[in-house]
XYZ file of N, CA and C in Angstrom:
699
model
N -16.096 -20.178 211.452
C -15.435 -20.856 212.557
C -16.078 -22.221 212.782
N -15.236 -23.227 212.989
C -15.715 -24.568 213.282
C -15.693 -24.806 214.790
N -16.733 -25.450 215.294
C -16.773 -25.734 216.727
C -17.726 -26.889 217.005
N -17.523 -27.531 218.139
C -18.395 -28.628 218.560
C -19.075 -28.261 219.872
N -20.333 -28.674 220.007
C -21.150 -28.373 221.184
C -21.506 -29.673 221.890
N -21.202 -29.763 223.181
C -21.585 -30.917 223.987
C -22.597 -30.481 225.041
N -23.689 -31.232 225.151
C -24.770 -30.892 226.075
C -24.927 -31.984 227.126
N -24.948 -31.580 228.391
C -25.174 -32.509 229.496
C -26.466 -32.097 230.208
N -27.550 -32.803 229.900
C -28.854 -32.466 230.482
C -28.940 -32.879 231.943
N -29.647 -32.074 232.732
C -29.853 -32.375 234.143
C -31.147 -33.160 234.306
N -31.173 -34.067 235.279
C -32.320 -34.955 235.448
C -33.506 -34.278 236.122
N -33.239 -33.336 237.022
C -34.323 -32.679 237.752
C -35.028 -31.663 236.848
N -36.250 -31.973 236.442
C -36.994 -31.115 235.521
C -37.556 -29.860 236.200
N -37.521 -29.827 237.538
C -38.052 -28.663 238.255
C -37.047 -27.509 238.312
N -35.802 -27.774 238.014
C -34.790 -26.735 238.060
C -34.898 -25.830 236.839
N -34.576 -24.554 237.032
C -34.570 -23.629 235.900
C -33.379 -23.886 234.981
N -32.282 -24.390 235.557
C -31.140 -24.784 234.730
C -31.407 -26.170 234.166
N -31.423 -26.265 232.859
C -31.782 -27.518 232.197
C -30.579 -28.331 231.729
N -29.454 -27.661 231.456
C -28.290 -28.386 230.956
C -27.032 -27.548 231.102
N -25.903 -28.246 231.181
C -24.602 -27.603 231.112
C -24.004 -27.893 229.734
N -23.338 -26.894 229.187
C -22.833 -26.992 227.821
C -21.356 -26.626 227.775
N -20.602 -27.348 226.956
C -19.211 -26.993 226.690
C -19.020 -26.878 225.178
N -18.076 -26.029 224.784
C -17.807 -25.797 223.366
C -16.304 -25.881 223.128
N -15.917 -26.545 222.051
C -14.515 -26.599 221.647
C -14.398 -25.901 220.294
N -13.606 -24.828 220.256
C -13.398 -24.075 219.028
C -12.183 -24.635 218.281
N -12.399 -24.987 217.029
C -11.315 -25.426 216.142
C -10.459 -26.540 216.749
N -11.083 -27.399 217.562
C -10.388 -28.522 218.194
C -9.173 -28.067 219.000
N -9.215 -26.815 219.497
C -8.046 -26.261 220.184
C -8.351 -25.608 221.517
N -9.466 -24.893 221.634
C -9.783 -24.154 222.861
C -11.178 -24.525 223.351
N -11.254 -24.933 224.612
C -12.527 -25.381 225.189
C -13.034 -24.386 226.217
N -14.342 -24.079 226.166
C -15.004 -23.256 227.182
C -16.131 -24.082 227.783
N -16.312 -23.972 229.096
C -17.294 -24.795 229.802
C -18.216 -23.930 230.662
N -19.066 -24.589 231.425
C -19.968 -23.946 232.381
C -21.026 -23.050 231.736
N -21.245 -23.200 230.441
C -22.368 -22.533 229.776
C -23.634 -23.294 230.152
N -24.732 -22.597 230.364
C -25.966 -23.269 230.756
C -27.128 -22.952 229.828
N -28.025 -23.914 229.732
C -29.326 -23.692 229.093
C -30.347 -23.564 230.211
N -31.043 -22.455 230.243
C -32.010 -22.195 231.310
C -33.414 -22.009 230.733
N -34.385 -22.174 231.615
C -35.785 -21.989 231.212
C -36.381 -20.807 231.978
N -36.914 -19.840 231.246
C -37.557 -18.680 231.865
C -38.927 -19.081 232.419
N -39.536 -18.175 233.183
C -40.849 -18.470 233.781
C -41.926 -18.716 232.734
N -41.752 -18.128 231.543
C -42.738 -18.331 230.479
C -42.467 -19.597 229.667
N -41.456 -20.370 230.095
C -41.144 -21.623 229.418
C -40.146 -21.497 228.285
N -39.711 -20.289 227.995
C -38.765 -20.087 226.900
C -37.348 -20.446 227.342
N -36.621 -21.135 226.466
C -35.247 -21.517 226.752
C -34.290 -20.406 226.335
N -33.214 -20.232 227.111
C -32.201 -19.254 226.745
C -30.835 -19.736 227.212
N -29.782 -19.159 226.636
C -28.399 -19.534 226.940
C -27.784 -18.507 227.881
N -27.065 -18.988 228.891
C -26.390 -18.095 229.842
C -24.909 -18.456 229.910
N -24.065 -17.451 229.704
C -22.632 -17.641 229.840
C -22.244 -17.496 231.319
N -21.196 -18.196 231.762
C -20.780 -18.077 233.174
C -20.276 -16.669 233.481
N -20.637 -16.158 234.637
C -20.255 -14.795 234.995
C -19.766 -14.686 236.422
N -19.368 -13.483 236.788
C -18.876 -13.227 238.134
C -19.367 -11.868 238.602
N -19.423 -11.722 239.912
C -19.893 -10.479 240.522
C -18.737 -9.494 240.636
N -18.917 -8.296 240.099
C -17.876 -7.275 240.182
C -18.078 -6.432 241.443
N -17.153 -5.544 241.693
C -17.254 -4.656 242.847
C -18.102 -3.425 242.543
N -18.571 -3.315 241.300
C -19.346 -2.151 240.883
C -20.838 -2.384 241.068
N -21.599 -1.296 241.160
C -23.060 -1.370 241.267
C -23.687 -0.428 240.254
N -24.956 -0.703 239.908
C -25.663 0.173 238.980
C -26.313 1.336 239.727
N -27.116 2.112 239.032
C -27.737 3.294 239.631
C -28.687 2.942 240.772
N -29.243 1.725 240.731
C -30.152 1.284 241.790
C -29.420 0.606 242.949
N -28.100 0.523 242.847
C -27.326 -0.104 243.910
C -27.189 -1.605 243.785
N -27.653 -2.172 242.657
C -27.543 -3.612 242.451
C -26.157 -3.973 241.928
N -25.688 -5.140 242.319
C -24.367 -5.587 241.885
C -24.345 -5.799 240.372
N -23.213 -5.476 239.760
C -23.040 -5.657 238.319
C -22.255 -6.944 238.073
N -22.778 -7.778 237.197
C -22.129 -9.038 236.852
C -21.549 -8.958 235.439
N -20.450 -9.662 235.235
C -19.844 -9.732 233.907
C -19.574 -11.180 233.540
N -19.560 -11.463 232.238
C -19.311 -12.817 231.753
C -17.818 -13.065 231.592
N -17.404 -14.315 231.835
C -16.013 -14.682 231.630
C -15.671 -14.783 230.144
N -16.640 -15.219 229.341
C -16.448 -15.262 227.893
C -17.806 -15.116 227.219
N -17.777 -14.624 225.958
C -19.025 -14.279 225.298
C -18.779 -13.930 223.825
N -19.811 -14.035 222.986
C -19.691 -13.588 221.594
C -19.571 -12.067 221.553
N -18.830 -11.550 220.600
C -18.630 -10.109 220.501
C -19.416 -9.471 219.357
N -20.059 -10.287 218.532
C -20.872 -9.753 217.445
C -22.284 -10.300 217.544
N -23.251 -9.516 217.101
C -24.653 -9.947 217.145
C -24.872 -11.165 216.257
N -24.176 -11.204 215.124
C -24.348 -12.316 214.182
C -23.885 -13.636 214.787
N -22.690 -13.624 215.384
C -22.186 -14.880 215.947
C -22.930 -15.248 217.224
N -23.365 -14.261 217.965
C -24.158 -14.543 219.164
C -25.433 -15.314 218.796
N -26.131 -14.848 217.772
C -27.349 -15.517 217.335
C -27.041 -16.920 216.815
N -25.985 -17.034 216.013
C -25.610 -18.343 215.470
C -25.281 -19.328 216.582
N -24.423 -18.900 217.510
C -23.971 -19.788 218.578
C -25.111 -20.177 219.503
N -25.891 -19.210 219.964
C -26.978 -19.498 220.895
C -28.059 -20.354 220.248
N -28.368 -20.086 218.987
C -29.362 -20.900 218.273
C -28.888 -22.343 218.153
N -27.614 -22.534 217.860
C -27.068 -23.890 217.730
C -27.040 -24.617 219.068
N -26.806 -23.888 220.154
C -26.826 -24.516 221.482
C -28.240 -24.997 221.823
N -29.230 -24.162 221.559
C -30.624 -24.561 221.825
C -31.032 -25.739 220.936
N -30.613 -25.718 219.675
C -30.916 -26.826 218.758
C -30.273 -28.120 219.250
N -29.036 -28.020 219.724
C -28.351 -29.202 220.244
C -29.070 -29.747 221.465
N -29.555 -28.860 222.323
C -30.301 -29.280 223.518
C -31.599 -29.996 223.134
N -32.326 -29.445 222.194
C -33.610 -30.024 221.787
C -33.449 -31.326 221.009
N -32.313 -31.479 220.346
C -32.104 -32.676 219.523
C -31.744 -33.907 220.333
N -31.422 -33.706 221.617
C -30.997 -34.787 222.508
C -29.665 -35.411 222.097
N -28.961 -34.763 221.185
C -27.646 -35.253 220.779
C -26.608 -34.856 221.818
N -25.687 -35.756 222.116
C -24.658 -35.441 223.096
C -23.616 -34.477 222.545
N -23.417 -34.511 221.230
C -22.444 -33.622 220.602
C -22.915 -33.222 219.215
N -22.762 -31.948 218.912
C -23.124 -31.414 217.596
C -21.932 -30.647 217.048
N -21.559 -30.955 215.803
C -20.424 -30.287 215.166
C -20.923 -29.244 214.173
N -20.388 -28.043 214.286
C -20.763 -26.943 213.404
C -19.557 -26.607 212.522
N -19.765 -26.635 211.211
C -18.695 -26.356 210.262
C -19.045 -25.137 209.430
N -18.141 -24.165 209.423
C -18.379 -22.937 208.678
C -17.730 -22.959 207.306
N -16.775 -23.884 207.117
C -16.073 -23.949 205.843
C -14.866 -23.051 205.782
N -14.610 -22.279 206.840
C -13.467 -21.383 206.873
C -12.213 -22.165 207.210
N -11.145 -21.957 206.444
C -9.929 -22.731 206.615
C -9.086 -22.288 207.802
N -9.015 -20.982 208.027
C -8.147 -20.460 209.069
C -8.902 -19.540 210.013
N -8.538 -19.600 211.277
C -9.157 -18.760 212.298
C -8.055 -18.001 213.032
N -8.219 -16.688 213.172
C -7.223 -15.877 213.856
C -7.491 -15.768 215.338
N -6.418 -15.767 216.119
C -6.512 -15.600 217.572
C -5.602 -14.444 217.965
N -6.110 -13.512 218.763
C -5.300 -12.387 219.220
C -5.353 -12.274 220.735
N -4.310 -11.684 221.315
C -4.178 -11.544 222.763
C -4.005 -10.074 223.110
N -4.717 -9.597 224.124
C -4.567 -8.223 224.618
C -4.310 -8.292 226.118
N -3.226 -7.647 226.582
C -2.864 -7.673 227.994
C -2.848 -6.262 228.573
N -3.301 -6.138 229.826
C -3.370 -4.859 230.528
C -2.564 -4.938 231.827
N -1.941 -3.863 232.247
C -1.270 -3.862 233.560
C -2.306 -4.029 234.673
N -1.918 -4.726 235.745
C -2.796 -4.890 236.912
C -2.299 -3.986 238.038
N -3.198 -3.151 238.572
C -2.789 -2.213 239.624
C -3.549 -2.421 240.935
N -4.196 -3.600 241.102
C -4.958 -3.811 242.329
C -4.539 -5.066 243.085
N -3.574 -5.829 242.535
C -3.112 -7.038 243.211
C -1.635 -7.232 242.886
N -0.804 -7.292 243.910
C 0.638 -7.371 243.708
C 1.064 -8.685 243.052
N 0.305 -9.737 243.268
C 0.678 -11.042 242.701
C 0.311 -11.146 241.220
N -0.711 -10.403 240.798
C -1.130 -10.460 239.395
C -0.346 -9.421 238.603
N 0.433 -9.885 237.657
C 1.269 -8.975 236.875
C 0.475 -8.295 235.763
N -0.452 -9.036 235.149
C -1.274 -8.446 234.090
C -2.552 -9.242 233.921
N -3.540 -8.585 233.332
C -4.833 -9.201 233.048
C -5.123 -9.001 231.562
N -5.756 -9.986 230.939
C -5.963 -9.841 229.504
C -7.164 -10.566 228.948
N -7.248 -10.534 227.622
C -8.342 -11.155 226.894
C -7.794 -11.938 225.714
N -8.522 -12.980 225.346
C -8.207 -13.760 224.152
C -9.369 -13.601 223.181
N -9.075 -13.158 221.970
C -10.097 -12.980 220.944
C -10.001 -14.112 219.924
N -11.110 -14.767 219.649
C -11.154 -15.847 218.666
C -11.893 -15.360 217.435
N -11.166 -15.214 216.356
C -11.736 -14.810 215.073
C -12.543 -13.517 215.159
N -12.206 -12.673 216.125
C -12.852 -11.365 216.324
C -14.354 -11.469 216.585
N -14.833 -12.640 216.998
C -16.267 -12.763 217.272
C -16.566 -13.451 218.606
N -15.521 -13.908 219.309
C -15.714 -14.514 220.625
C -14.519 -14.139 221.484
N -14.768 -13.750 222.731
C -13.690 -13.303 223.602
C -13.714 -14.053 224.931
N -12.525 -14.383 225.426
C -12.340 -14.951 226.762
C -11.726 -13.857 227.622
N -12.407 -13.486 228.694
C -11.953 -12.398 229.561
C -11.361 -12.972 230.849
N -10.597 -12.147 231.552
C -10.097 -12.550 232.863
C -8.886 -13.458 232.831
N -8.163 -13.490 231.714
C -6.906 -14.237 231.669
C -5.866 -13.471 232.481
N -5.104 -14.163 233.309
C -4.143 -13.485 234.186
C -2.751 -14.088 234.072
N -1.756 -13.254 234.311
C -0.383 -13.732 234.495
C -0.027 -13.468 235.951
N 0.316 -14.534 236.670
C 0.552 -14.446 238.109
C 2.025 -14.706 238.423
N 2.551 -13.920 239.340
C 3.946 -14.068 239.756
C 4.062 -15.170 240.807
N 5.144 -15.953 240.716
C 5.421 -16.983 241.712
C 6.932 -17.118 241.870
N 7.353 -17.900 242.864
C 8.780 -18.091 243.103
C 9.458 -18.794 241.935
N 8.683 -19.601 241.206
C 9.239 -20.339 240.073
C 9.120 -19.566 238.768
N 8.561 -18.361 238.829
C 8.397 -17.558 237.626
C 6.944 -17.264 237.333
N 6.697 -16.450 236.334
C 5.330 -16.066 235.968
C 4.615 -17.219 235.259
N 3.304 -17.343 235.514
C 2.526 -18.378 234.836
C 1.151 -17.837 234.457
N 0.532 -18.491 233.467
C -0.772 -18.073 232.951
C -1.874 -18.773 233.732
N -2.890 -18.007 234.122
C -4.060 -18.562 234.811
C -5.309 -18.205 234.014
N -6.046 -19.212 233.608
C -7.288 -19.002 232.877
C -8.439 -18.793 233.868
N -9.592 -18.294 233.407
C -10.740 -18.112 234.302
C -11.119 -19.419 235.013
N -11.393 -19.337 236.318
C -11.712 -20.524 237.095
C -12.997 -20.329 237.899
N -13.563 -21.435 238.328
C -14.701 -21.397 239.241
C -14.305 -22.141 240.519
N -14.806 -21.668 241.644
C -14.472 -22.258 242.943
C -15.604 -23.159 243.415
N -15.256 -24.355 243.880
C -16.213 -25.292 244.457
C -15.615 -25.884 245.726
N -16.473 -26.490 246.541
C -16.008 -27.146 247.758
C -16.062 -28.658 247.573
N -14.993 -29.333 247.972
C -14.986 -30.789 247.876
C -15.665 -31.408 249.093
N -15.587 -32.717 249.220
C -16.259 -33.418 250.313
C -15.710 -33.025 251.684
N -14.455 -32.599 251.703
C -13.822 -32.213 252.974
C -14.059 -30.748 253.317
N -14.816 -30.049 252.479
C -15.097 -28.645 252.733
C -14.011 -27.705 252.261
N -13.004 -28.249 251.572
C -11.920 -27.417 251.073
C -12.277 -26.846 249.698
N -11.822 -25.635 249.454
C -12.131 -24.971 248.190
C -11.193 -25.461 247.091
N -11.789 -25.796 245.954
C -11.026 -26.221 244.793
C -11.348 -25.316 243.619
N -10.376 -25.154 242.725
C -10.565 -24.293 241.566
C -10.455 -25.117 240.281
N -11.409 -24.899 239.392
C -11.437 -25.615 238.119
C -11.469 -24.610 236.977
N -10.613 -24.813 235.982
C -10.586 -23.919 234.837
C -11.861 -24.062 234.010
N -12.418 -22.923 233.612
C -13.612 -22.927 232.766
C -13.265 -22.789 231.296
N -12.013 -22.493 231.018
C -11.558 -22.310 229.645
C -10.099 -22.740 229.573
N -9.754 -23.528 228.563
C -8.374 -23.983 228.470
C -8.091 -24.580 227.086
N -6.826 -24.550 226.657
C -6.441 -25.197 225.395
C -6.545 -26.713 225.548
N -6.936 -27.400 224.496
C -7.096 -28.854 224.577
C -5.953 -29.599 223.898
N -5.057 -28.866 223.260
C -3.891 -29.491 222.646
C -2.619 -28.871 223.214
N -1.577 -29.676 223.313
C -0.297 -29.199 223.825
C 0.284 -28.120 222.925
N 0.140 -28.311 221.629
C 0.694 -27.356 220.665
C 0.064 -25.985 220.814
N -1.275 -25.945 220.891
C -1.944 -24.657 221.013
C -1.712 -24.032 222.373
N -1.615 -24.855 223.427
C -1.334 -24.334 224.774
C 0.015 -23.618 224.792
N 1.037 -24.259 224.231
C 2.365 -23.648 224.204
C 2.352 -22.366 223.388
N 1.640 -22.389 222.274
C 1.579 -21.214 221.413
C 0.855 -20.056 222.093
N -0.318 -20.351 222.657
C -1.135 -19.317 223.280
C -0.478 -18.771 224.551
N -0.068 -19.654 225.449
C 0.534 -19.220 226.710
C 1.854 -18.497 226.462
N 2.597 -18.939 225.459
C 3.844 -18.272 225.122
C 3.611 -16.836 224.690
N 2.547 -16.604 223.933
C 2.232 -15.255 223.486
C 1.778 -14.378 224.647
N 1.011 -14.951 225.563
C 0.553 -14.200 226.734
C 1.740 -13.787 227.609
N 2.653 -14.719 227.862
C 3.838 -14.408 228.665
C 4.702 -13.369 227.964
N 4.801 -13.452 226.659
C 5.592 -12.487 225.895
C 5.045 -11.080 226.077
N 3.727 -10.918 225.951
C 3.124 -9.590 226.093
C 3.212 -9.107 227.532
N 3.160 -10.034 228.488
C 3.329 -9.657 229.889
C 4.746 -9.120 230.127
N 5.730 -9.746 229.503
C 7.113 -9.288 229.642
C 7.287 -7.894 229.056
N 6.598 -7.619 227.964
C 6.663 -6.292 227.361
C 6.076 -5.238 228.303
N 4.999 -5.599 228.973
C 4.417 -4.675 229.947
C 5.388 -4.408 231.090
N 6.044 -5.446 231.577
C 6.988 -5.298 232.675
C 8.173 -4.427 232.272
N 8.626 -4.545 231.030
C 9.741 -3.725 230.569
C 9.350 -2.263 230.521
N 8.088 -1.989 230.240
C 7.624 -0.605 230.206
C 7.459 -0.048 231.615
N 7.224 -0.918 232.585
C 7.177 -0.470 233.967
C 8.557 0.013 234.413
N 9.612 -0.628 233.923
C 10.969 -0.186 234.229
C 11.199 1.199 233.647
N 10.651 1.436 232.435
C 10.776 2.749 231.811
C 10.089 3.818 232.655
N 8.968 3.446 233.274
C 8.262 4.401 234.134
C 9.122 4.787 235.328
N 9.792 3.785 235.932
C 10.669 4.077 237.063
C 11.803 5.008 236.636
N 12.346 4.778 235.445
C 13.408 5.650 234.939
C 12.890 7.066 234.736
N 11.645 7.161 234.284
C 11.020 8.467 234.079
C 10.936 9.240 235.392
N 10.531 8.556 236.458
C 10.402 9.198 237.766
C 11.759 9.676 238.276
N 12.815 8.857 238.081
C 14.145 9.239 238.543
C 14.658 10.449 237.780
N 14.421 10.475 236.471
C 14.871 11.604 235.656
C 14.159 12.886 236.061
N 12.884 12.749 236.414
C 12.129 13.930 236.816
C 12.711 14.506 238.098
N 13.140 13.623 239.012
C 13.747 14.081 240.260
C 15.067 14.806 240.004
N 15.833 14.328 238.999
C 17.120 14.934 238.685
C 16.974 16.206 237.852
N 15.804 16.427 237.297
C 15.561 17.629 236.526
C 16.118 17.587 235.127
N 16.396 16.388 234.591
C 16.929 16.269 233.237
C 15.768 16.298 232.255
N 15.218 17.486 232.030
C 14.009 17.617 231.228
C 14.215 17.145 229.794
N 15.384 17.467 229.207
C 15.623 17.114 227.819
C 15.643 15.596 227.642
N 16.379 14.903 228.483
C 16.465 13.449 228.392
C 15.121 12.811 228.712
N 14.410 13.411 229.641
C 13.113 12.879 230.032
C 12.156 12.882 228.850
N 12.087 13.979 228.128
C 11.140 14.118 227.034
C 11.510 13.222 225.870
N 12.799 13.199 225.521
C 13.225 12.456 224.342
C 13.221 10.948 224.589
N 13.715 10.513 225.730
C 13.963 9.088 225.904
C 12.895 8.285 226.602
N 12.005 8.909 227.377
C 11.178 8.103 228.256
C 9.682 8.370 228.150
N 9.284 9.493 227.632
C 7.859 9.832 227.660
C 7.013 8.837 226.891
N 7.446 8.427 225.695
C 6.640 7.503 224.886
C 6.415 6.168 225.571
N 7.474 5.480 226.089
C 7.239 4.230 226.814
C 6.378 4.419 228.049
N 6.502 5.575 228.701
C 5.708 5.848 229.900
C 4.225 5.813 229.579
N 3.840 6.451 228.481
C 2.431 6.450 228.111
C 1.974 5.087 227.610
N 2.882 4.336 226.971
C 2.519 3.022 226.466
C 2.104 2.070 227.582
N 2.575 2.339 228.804
C 2.253 1.467 229.926
C 0.764 1.403 230.200
N 0.010 2.386 229.754
C -1.417 2.419 230.043
C -2.261 2.114 228.815
N -1.616 1.658 227.764
C -2.359 1.282 226.565
C -2.467 -0.232 226.480
N -3.453 -0.681 225.721
C -3.607 -2.110 225.509
C -2.553 -2.556 224.502
N -1.858 -3.640 224.824
C -0.888 -4.204 223.893
C -1.507 -5.436 223.264
N -1.584 -5.435 221.960
C -2.210 -6.549 221.263
C -1.195 -7.279 220.396
N -1.389 -8.535 220.266
C -0.532 -9.327 219.390
C -1.351 -10.431 218.767
N -1.189 -10.603 217.487
C -1.942 -11.643 216.789
C -1.141 -12.930 216.817
N -1.746 -13.978 217.333
C -1.129 -15.289 217.341
C -1.308 -15.885 215.963
N -0.288 -16.545 215.454
C -0.395 -17.170 214.138
C -1.589 -18.088 214.095
N -2.275 -18.119 212.960
C -3.427 -18.992 212.821
C -3.015 -20.427 213.082
N -3.896 -21.159 213.765
C -3.537 -22.495 214.193
C -4.273 -23.583 213.445
N -4.848 -23.203 212.328
C -5.441 -24.233 211.480
C -5.401 -23.784 210.039
């Protein structure tokens, strides 16, 4: 996989956060808000942006999850090592070339059952070694739209603003990626209609029709639906 790393060092040397980092994969998808931090022993490490979940561990501490992260040990080591090297080199941008001609992108969408406005939640997999989590399809009066992971900040007036931490950098890839996400969301919605039909048939007692025509789509509603987006390079 080919990608570029941009490092923005912070001036205050007393802070544990030493730099903010952004990465662009295959000149198509950008992830931001990655940080280089310094531990108490002086060792540098990479931290992906995360969020606090509603779950707690055995000690009652809040559990945090990352918005995006490497999915393999090999790529995790490669990516994190290159980020630290870029930070130490004082270069504003470092390009990493793997020599691979094509990179696969896949989308997985799940039904959302905790928020009426969110139709589905999903993940984007890049070459099966990096994943973007928390992608959502949200319902609106103008139709469904894709929302990427965001961070909330306050402006000078004290109003909350939201900034995307991950997004396509080309119009072509945005249309391709968002189109696939909306497509899989529509498939989930069609299966929800099948569930409603299943419930009505059960009330009418049409056991034969229920088993033959509706049981399979009913169960599919709770499975992950995956679709591979055509390679974009």
